[in-house]
Amino acid sequence: MTDPDLVAERKMQFLFALRSRGVTDQAVLSAMEHVDRGLFVRGLFAERAYEDTPLPISCGQTISQPSVVGLMTQALEITPRDKVLEVGTGSGYQAAILSQLARRVYTVDRHKRLVMEARGVFDALGIVNITSLIADGSFGLPDQAPFDRIIVTAAAEDPPGPLLAQLKIGGIMVVPVGQSDAVQSLIRVRRTETGFDYDEMRAVRFVPLLEGVAREND
Ligand code: SAH
């Protein structure tokens, strides 16, 4: 796609769809305007990168719907000093959005191939504040904990205990919760001095959070 008018029009439609679905935070909208989703979607589906729809990526996974990326990012209330953990790098798109708002982003995925591909895009975009790792993110990253913000982009049955433990007091975590393949609820957790406050945001559908690091050919 090279026609500049077409590019501008698609961008406008993309931002319009985000706003009409409730993404109203200006910093989040600017980040999503700045980071080209087209770079994170390959092959046949690249054409549809600016539609508000999830799309298939490598390893049988999906890049989330842009409005869901926007709503989850907005719910995190990120400040420029924050250290953020993302579980489920996938294409790297969500991490790239987070990198525009936070001081540092750690992102982990159980698929080596996804991590390598995402790193390639971060490098191409000149993003230097993302550290990406191959790991089972259900255990978080004890060496880098605690985190100001945590975002999980795969569905767990419950918010994983190690992630709750790695959230700072005053920190926020957003996580889809529910049985895989069923409708899940997007939950926002705030850690207080004395415990955790939970609020349910909306119904969503994510791929499941799976155990362990994937084998090479999975
Ligand atoms: N945030 C991504 C979309 C994530 S799809 C994006 O912006 O494109 C969910 C991802 O979670 C998949 O890539 C899957 O491999 C990963 N995943 C599932 N279980 C995991 C686990 N236990 N640890 C780390 N990553 C996991």
mmCIF file of C-alpha atoms and ligand atoms in Angstrom:
data_model
loop_
_atom_site.group_PDB
_atom_site.id
_atom_site.type_symbol
_atom_site.label_atom_id
_atom_site.label_comp_id
_atom_site.label_asym_id
_atom_site.label_seq_id
_atom_site.Cartn_x
_atom_site.Cartn_y
_atom_site.Cartn_z
ATOM 1 C CA MET A 1 0.000 0.000 0.000
ATOM 2 C CA THR A 2 1.793 3.111 -1.193
ATOM 3 C CA ASP A 3 -0.927 5.600 -2.120
ATOM 4 C CA PRO A 4 -0.538 8.277 0.589
ATOM 5 C CA ASP A 5 -4.231 9.246 0.469
ATOM 6 C CA LEU A 6 -5.261 5.660 1.045
ATOM 7 C CA VAL A 7 -2.770 5.323 3.900
ATOM 8 C CA ALA A 8 -4.106 8.477 5.544
ATOM 9 C CA GLU A 9 -7.705 7.349 5.124
ATOM 10 C CA ARG A 10 -7.061 3.903 6.617
ATOM 11 C CA LYS A 11 -5.281 5.507 9.544
ATOM 12 C CA MET A 12 -8.247 7.801 10.159
ATOM 13 C CA GLN A 13 -10.670 4.884 10.042
ATOM 14 C CA PHE A 14 -8.435 2.908 12.381
ATOM 15 C CA LEU A 15 -8.424 5.727 14.949
ATOM 16 C CA PHE A 16 -12.137 6.334 14.508
ATOM 17 C CA ALA A 17 -12.876 2.656 15.262
ATOM 18 C CA LEU A 18 -10.725 2.854 18.397
ATOM 19 C CA ARG A 19 -12.519 5.970 19.659
ATOM 20 C CA SER A 20 -15.964 4.627 18.892
ATOM 21 C CA ARG A 21 -15.170 1.493 20.918
ATOM 22 C CA GLY A 22 -14.164 3.467 23.969
ATOM 23 C CA VAL A 23 -10.452 4.153 23.580
ATOM 24 C CA THR A 24 -10.430 7.795 24.613
ATOM 25 C CA ASP A 25 -7.056 8.261 26.355
ATOM 26 C CA GLN A 26 -5.085 10.656 24.152
ATOM 27 C CA ALA A 27 -1.674 9.176 24.996
ATOM 28 C CA VAL A 28 -2.918 5.684 24.093
ATOM 29 C CA LEU A 29 -4.452 6.937 20.840
ATOM 30 C CA SER A 30 -1.205 8.716 19.915
ATOM 31 C CA ALA A 31 0.815 5.566 20.613
ATOM 32 C CA MET A 32 -1.555 3.567 18.412
ATOM 33 C CA GLU A 33 -1.377 6.178 15.689
ATOM 34 C CA HIS A 34 2.404 6.103 15.824
ATOM 35 C CA VAL A 35 3.025 2.312 15.830
ATOM 36 C CA ASP A 36 2.084 0.774 12.462
ATOM 37 C CA ARG A 37 0.131 -2.462 13.102
ATOM 38 C CA GLY A 38 0.872 -3.476 9.514
ATOM 39 C CA LEU A 39 4.457 -4.311 10.511
ATOM 40 C CA PHE A 40 3.265 -6.955 12.983
ATOM 41 C CA VAL A 41 1.018 -8.915 10.612
ATOM 42 C CA ARG A 42 2.535 -11.040 7.865
ATOM 43 C CA GLY A 43 1.449 -12.633 4.607
ATOM 44 C CA LEU A 44 -2.145 -12.905 3.531
ATOM 45 C CA PHE A 45 -3.564 -11.011 6.463
ATOM 46 C CA ALA A 46 -1.303 -7.954 6.204
ATOM 47 C CA GLU A 47 -3.942 -6.274 4.046
ATOM 48 C CA ARG A 48 -6.356 -6.340 6.975
ATOM 49 C CA ALA A 49 -3.966 -4.912 9.554
ATOM 50 C CA TYR A 50 -5.956 -1.674 9.903
ATOM 51 C CA GLU A 51 -9.293 -3.368 10.552
ATOM 52 C CA ASP A 52 -10.503 -3.633 14.138
ATOM 53 C CA THR A 53 -10.203 -7.391 14.173
ATOM 54 C CA PRO A 54 -7.895 -10.040 15.642
ATOM 55 C CA LEU A 55 -5.742 -11.762 12.988
ATOM 56 C CA PRO A 56 -3.721 -14.987 12.825
ATOM 57 C CA ILE A 57 0.059 -14.828 13.412
ATOM 58 C CA SER A 58 2.753 -17.549 13.554
ATOM 59 C CA CYS A 59 2.529 -20.574 15.887
ATOM 60 C CA GLY A 60 -1.295 -20.693 15.717
ATOM 61 C CA GLN A 61 -1.609 -17.531 17.835
ATOM 62 C CA THR A 62 -3.419 -14.249 17.216
ATOM 63 C CA ILE A 63 -2.666 -10.559 17.294
ATOM 64 C CA SER A 64 -5.404 -8.997 19.422
ATOM 65 C CA GLN A 65 -8.137 -6.725 18.135
ATOM 66 C CA PRO A 66 -6.813 -3.126 18.151
ATOM 67 C CA SER A 67 -9.697 -1.787 20.258
ATOM 68 C CA VAL A 68 -9.002 -4.471 22.881
ATOM 69 C CA VAL A 69 -5.299 -3.521 22.836
ATOM 70 C CA GLY A 70 -6.382 0.104 23.338
ATOM 71 C CA LEU A 71 -8.834 -0.658 26.150
ATOM 72 C CA MET A 72 -6.366 -2.874 28.006
ATOM 73 C CA THR A 73 -3.593 -0.295 27.646
ATOM 74 C CA GLN A 74 -5.898 2.486 28.819
ATOM 75 C CA ALA A 75 -6.987 0.413 31.830
ATOM 76 C CA LEU A 76 -3.349 0.110 32.904
ATOM 77 C CA GLU A 77 -3.083 3.901 33.441
ATOM 78 C CA ILE A 78 0.617 3.789 32.548
ATOM 79 C CA THR A 79 2.877 6.631 33.606
ATOM 80 C CA PRO A 80 6.235 7.394 31.943
ATOM 81 C CA ARG A 81 8.194 6.033 34.918
ATOM 82 C CA ASP A 82 6.538 2.619 34.891
ATOM 83 C CA LYS A 83 8.170 -0.766 34.462
ATOM 84 C CA VAL A 84 5.661 -3.017 32.735
ATOM 85 C CA LEU A 85 5.505 -6.791 32.265
ATOM 86 C CA GLU A 86 3.568 -8.279 29.369
ATOM 87 C CA VAL A 87 2.851 -12.025 29.338
ATOM 88 C CA GLY A 88 2.178 -13.171 25.757
ATOM 89 C CA THR A 89 4.358 -11.237 23.281
ATOM 90 C CA GLY A 90 2.655 -12.779 20.245
ATOM 91 C CA SER A 91 3.333 -10.405 17.342
ATOM 92 C CA GLY A 92 4.894 -7.780 19.631
ATOM 93 C CA TYR A 93 2.257 -5.173 18.771
ATOM 94 C CA GLN A 94 0.921 -4.704 22.309
ATOM 95 C CA ALA A 95 4.490 -4.475 23.654
ATOM 96 C CA ALA A 96 5.329 -1.812 21.075
ATOM 97 C CA ILE A 97 2.312 0.243 22.185
ATOM 98 C CA LEU A 98 3.344 -0.136 25.836
ATOM 99 C CA SER A 99 6.897 0.936 24.959
ATOM 100 C CA GLN A 100 5.605 4.362 23.873
ATOM 101 C CA LEU A 101 4.036 4.996 27.279
ATOM 102 C CA ALA A 102 6.279 3.292 29.836
ATOM 103 C CA ARG A 103 9.923 3.574 30.855
ATOM 104 C CA ARG A 104 10.652 -0.107 30.262
ATOM 105 C CA VAL A 105 8.700 -3.089 29.000
ATOM 106 C CA TYR A 106 9.508 -6.738 29.642
ATOM 107 C CA THR A 107 7.599 -9.091 27.388
ATOM 108 C CA VAL A 108 7.679 -12.885 27.447
ATOM 109 C CA ASP A 109 6.292 -15.616 25.225
ATOM 110 C CA ARG A 110 6.545 -19.396 25.349
ATOM 111 C CA HIS A 111 7.199 -19.519 21.561
ATOM 112 C CA LYS A 112 10.778 -18.792 20.545
ATOM 113 C CA ARG A 113 9.758 -18.023 16.968
ATOM 114 C CA LEU A 114 7.327 -15.304 18.043
ATOM 115 C CA VAL A 115 9.910 -13.704 20.318
ATOM 116 C CA MET A 116 12.510 -13.688 17.511
ATOM 117 C CA GLU A 117 10.078 -12.204 14.982
ATOM 118 C CA ALA A 118 8.875 -9.559 17.419
ATOM 119 C CA ARG A 119 12.475 -8.590 18.214
ATOM 120 C CA GLY A 120 13.061 -8.063 14.511
ATOM 121 C CA VAL A 121 10.179 -5.592 14.344
ATOM 122 C CA PHE A 122 11.251 -3.756 17.534
ATOM 123 C CA ASP A 123 14.734 -3.345 16.022
ATOM 124 C CA ALA A 124 13.316 -2.159 12.702
ATOM 125 C CA LEU A 125 11.277 0.457 14.552
ATOM 126 C CA GLY A 126 14.272 1.527 16.649
ATOM 127 C CA ILE A 127 12.486 0.645 19.900
ATOM 128 C CA VAL A 128 15.108 0.234 22.620
ATOM 129 C CA ASN A 129 13.105 -0.007 25.862
ATOM 130 C CA ILE A 130 11.636 -3.498 25.341
ATOM 131 C CA THR A 131 13.336 -6.601 26.718
ATOM 132 C CA SER A 132 11.824 -9.742 25.195
ATOM 133 C CA LEU A 133 12.356 -13.200 26.627
ATOM 134 C CA ILE A 134 11.339 -16.804 25.956
ATOM 135 C CA ALA A 135 9.718 -18.057 29.141
ATOM 136 C CA ASP A 136 6.579 -19.384 30.762
ATOM 137 C CA GLY A 137 5.093 -16.070 31.799
ATOM 138 C CA SER A 138 2.747 -17.564 34.388
ATOM 139 C CA PHE A 139 5.683 -17.372 36.764
ATOM 140 C CA GLY A 140 6.384 -13.753 35.888
ATOM 141 C CA LEU A 141 9.973 -12.553 35.944
ATOM 142 C CA PRO A 142 11.168 -12.830 39.553
ATOM 143 C CA ASP A 143 14.539 -11.239 38.696
ATOM 144 C CA GLN A 144 12.914 -8.046 37.424
ATOM 145 C CA ALA A 145 10.020 -7.870 39.900
ATOM 146 C CA PRO A 146 8.228 -5.974 41.246
ATOM 147 C CA PHE A 147 6.361 -4.346 38.344
ATOM 148 C CA ASP A 148 4.258 -1.191 38.287
ATOM 149 C CA ARG A 149 1.953 -2.690 35.701
ATOM 150 C CA ILE A 150 1.307 -6.214 34.383
ATOM 151 C CA ILE A 151 -0.702 -7.158 31.304
ATOM 152 C CA VAL A 152 -1.562 -10.736 30.420
ATOM 153 C CA THR A 153 -2.687 -11.271 26.830
ATOM 154 C CA ALA A 154 -3.660 -14.945 27.136
ATOM 155 C CA ALA A 155 -6.551 -16.249 29.218
ATOM 156 C CA ALA A 156 -5.883 -17.798 32.621
ATOM 157 C CA GLU A 157 -8.404 -19.614 34.821
ATOM 158 C CA ASP A 158 -7.486 -17.219 37.613
ATOM 159 C CA PRO A 159 -5.011 -14.362 37.832
ATOM 160 C CA PRO A 160 -1.729 -16.304 38.297
ATOM 161 C CA GLY A 161 -0.445 -16.116 41.900
ATOM 162 C CA PRO A 162 3.181 -15.341 40.979
ATOM 163 C CA LEU A 163 2.024 -12.368 38.895
ATOM 164 C CA LEU A 164 -0.074 -10.976 41.742
ATOM 165 C CA ALA A 165 2.961 -11.354 43.983
ATOM 166 C CA GLN A 166 5.145 -9.435 41.501
ATOM 167 C CA LEU A 167 2.807 -6.432 41.332
ATOM 168 C CA LYS A 168 3.882 -3.357 43.316
ATOM 169 C CA ILE A 169 1.569 -1.889 45.929
ATOM 170 C CA GLY A 170 -0.447 0.663 43.967
ATOM 171 C CA GLY A 171 0.193 -1.369 40.809
ATOM 172 C CA ILE A 172 -2.369 -2.452 38.227
ATOM 173 C CA MET A 173 -2.721 -5.751 36.370
ATOM 174 C CA VAL A 174 -5.079 -6.473 33.485
ATOM 175 C CA VAL A 175 -5.807 -10.130 32.731
ATOM 176 C CA PRO A 176 -8.466 -12.080 30.804
ATOM 177 C CA VAL A 177 -9.900 -14.725 33.099
ATOM 178 C CA GLY A 178 -11.996 -17.759 32.214
ATOM 179 C CA GLN A 179 -11.949 -21.195 30.626
ATOM 180 C CA SER A 180 -10.180 -21.348 27.277
ATOM 181 C CA ASP A 181 -12.482 -21.156 24.237
ATOM 182 C CA ALA A 182 -15.344 -19.844 26.355
ATOM 183 C CA VAL A 183 -16.139 -16.201 26.806
ATOM 184 C CA GLN A 184 -13.703 -14.726 29.276
ATOM 185 C CA SER A 185 -13.864 -11.627 31.428
ATOM 186 C CA LEU A 186 -11.254 -8.957 31.328
ATOM 187 C CA ILE A 187 -10.306 -8.239 34.927
ATOM 188 C CA ARG A 188 -8.432 -5.250 36.326
ATOM 189 C CA VAL A 189 -6.614 -5.892 39.586
ATOM 190 C CA ARG A 190 -5.241 -3.109 41.782
ATOM 191 C CA ARG A 191 -2.868 -3.978 44.562
ATOM 192 C CA THR A 192 -3.525 -2.000 47.739
ATOM 193 C CA GLU A 193 -1.646 -1.835 51.036
ATOM 194 C CA THR A 194 -3.843 -4.599 52.376
ATOM 195 C CA GLY A 195 -4.778 -6.788 49.425
ATOM 196 C CA PHE A 196 -6.205 -6.729 45.907
ATOM 197 C CA ASP A 197 -9.232 -4.937 44.434
ATOM 198 C CA TYR A 198 -10.794 -6.563 41.379
ATOM 199 C CA ASP A 199 -13.064 -5.034 38.786
ATOM 200 C CA GLU A 200 -14.563 -6.712 35.774
ATOM 201 C CA MET A 201 -14.246 -4.705 32.570
ATOM 202 C CA ARG A 202 -15.884 -6.603 29.724
ATOM 203 C CA ALA A 203 -16.192 -9.927 27.906
ATOM 204 C CA VAL A 204 -13.242 -10.859 25.695
ATOM 205 C CA ARG A 205 -11.840 -13.867 23.901
ATOM 206 C CA PHE A 206 -8.136 -14.720 24.088
ATOM 207 C CA VAL A 207 -6.038 -17.802 23.364
ATOM 208 C CA PRO A 208 -5.278 -19.777 26.550
ATOM 209 C CA LEU A 209 -2.305 -19.259 28.830
ATOM 210 C CA LEU A 210 -0.459 -22.571 28.473
ATOM 211 C CA GLU A 211 2.100 -24.203 30.714
ATOM 212 C CA GLY A 212 5.797 -24.349 29.942
ATOM 213 C CA VAL A 213 7.928 -23.157 27.042
ATOM 214 C CA ALA A 214 6.768 -24.516 23.659
ATOM 215 C CA ARG A 215 8.786 -27.147 21.818
ATOM 216 C CA GLU A 216 10.464 -25.882 18.632
ATOM 217 C CA ASN A 217 7.774 -27.206 16.289
ATOM 218 C CA ASP A 218 4.647 -26.514 18.303
HETATM 219 N N1 SAH B 1 -0.044 -9.533 22.845
HETATM 220 C C1 SAH B 1 0.040 -10.218 21.571
HETATM 221 C C2 SAH B 1 -1.054 -11.231 21.358
HETATM 222 C C3 SAH B 1 -0.893 -12.376 22.257
HETATM 223 S S1 SAH B 1 -1.595 -13.906 21.763
HETATM 224 C C4 SAH B 1 0.105 -9.251 20.419
HETATM 225 O O1 SAH B 1 0.090 -8.034 20.643
HETATM 226 O O2 SAH B 1 0.237 -9.705 19.293
HETATM 227 C C5 SAH B 1 -1.190 -14.771 23.245
HETATM 228 C C6 SAH B 1 0.261 -15.159 23.360
HETATM 229 O O3 SAH B 1 0.430 -15.710 24.652
HETATM 230 C C7 SAH B 1 0.689 -16.223 22.370
HETATM 231 O O4 SAH B 1 1.747 -15.760 21.588
HETATM 232 C C8 SAH B 1 1.109 -17.396 23.251
HETATM 233 O O5 SAH B 1 2.240 -18.108 22.751
HETATM 234 C C9 SAH B 1 1.439 -16.702 24.544
HETATM 235 N N2 SAH B 1 1.366 -17.540 25.740
HETATM 236 C C10 SAH B 1 0.431 -18.447 26.110
HETATM 237 N N3 SAH B 1 0.747 -19.006 27.295
HETATM 238 C C11 SAH B 1 1.910 -18.421 27.701
HETATM 239 C C12 SAH B 1 2.747 -18.568 28.856
HETATM 240 N N4 SAH B 1 2.472 -19.412 29.843
HETATM 241 N N5 SAH B 1 3.862 -17.805 28.924
HETATM 242 C C13 SAH B 1 4.183 -16.945 27.942
HETATM 243 N N6 SAH B 1 3.436 -16.755 26.825
HETATM 244 C C14 SAH B 1 2.308 -17.488 26.710
#
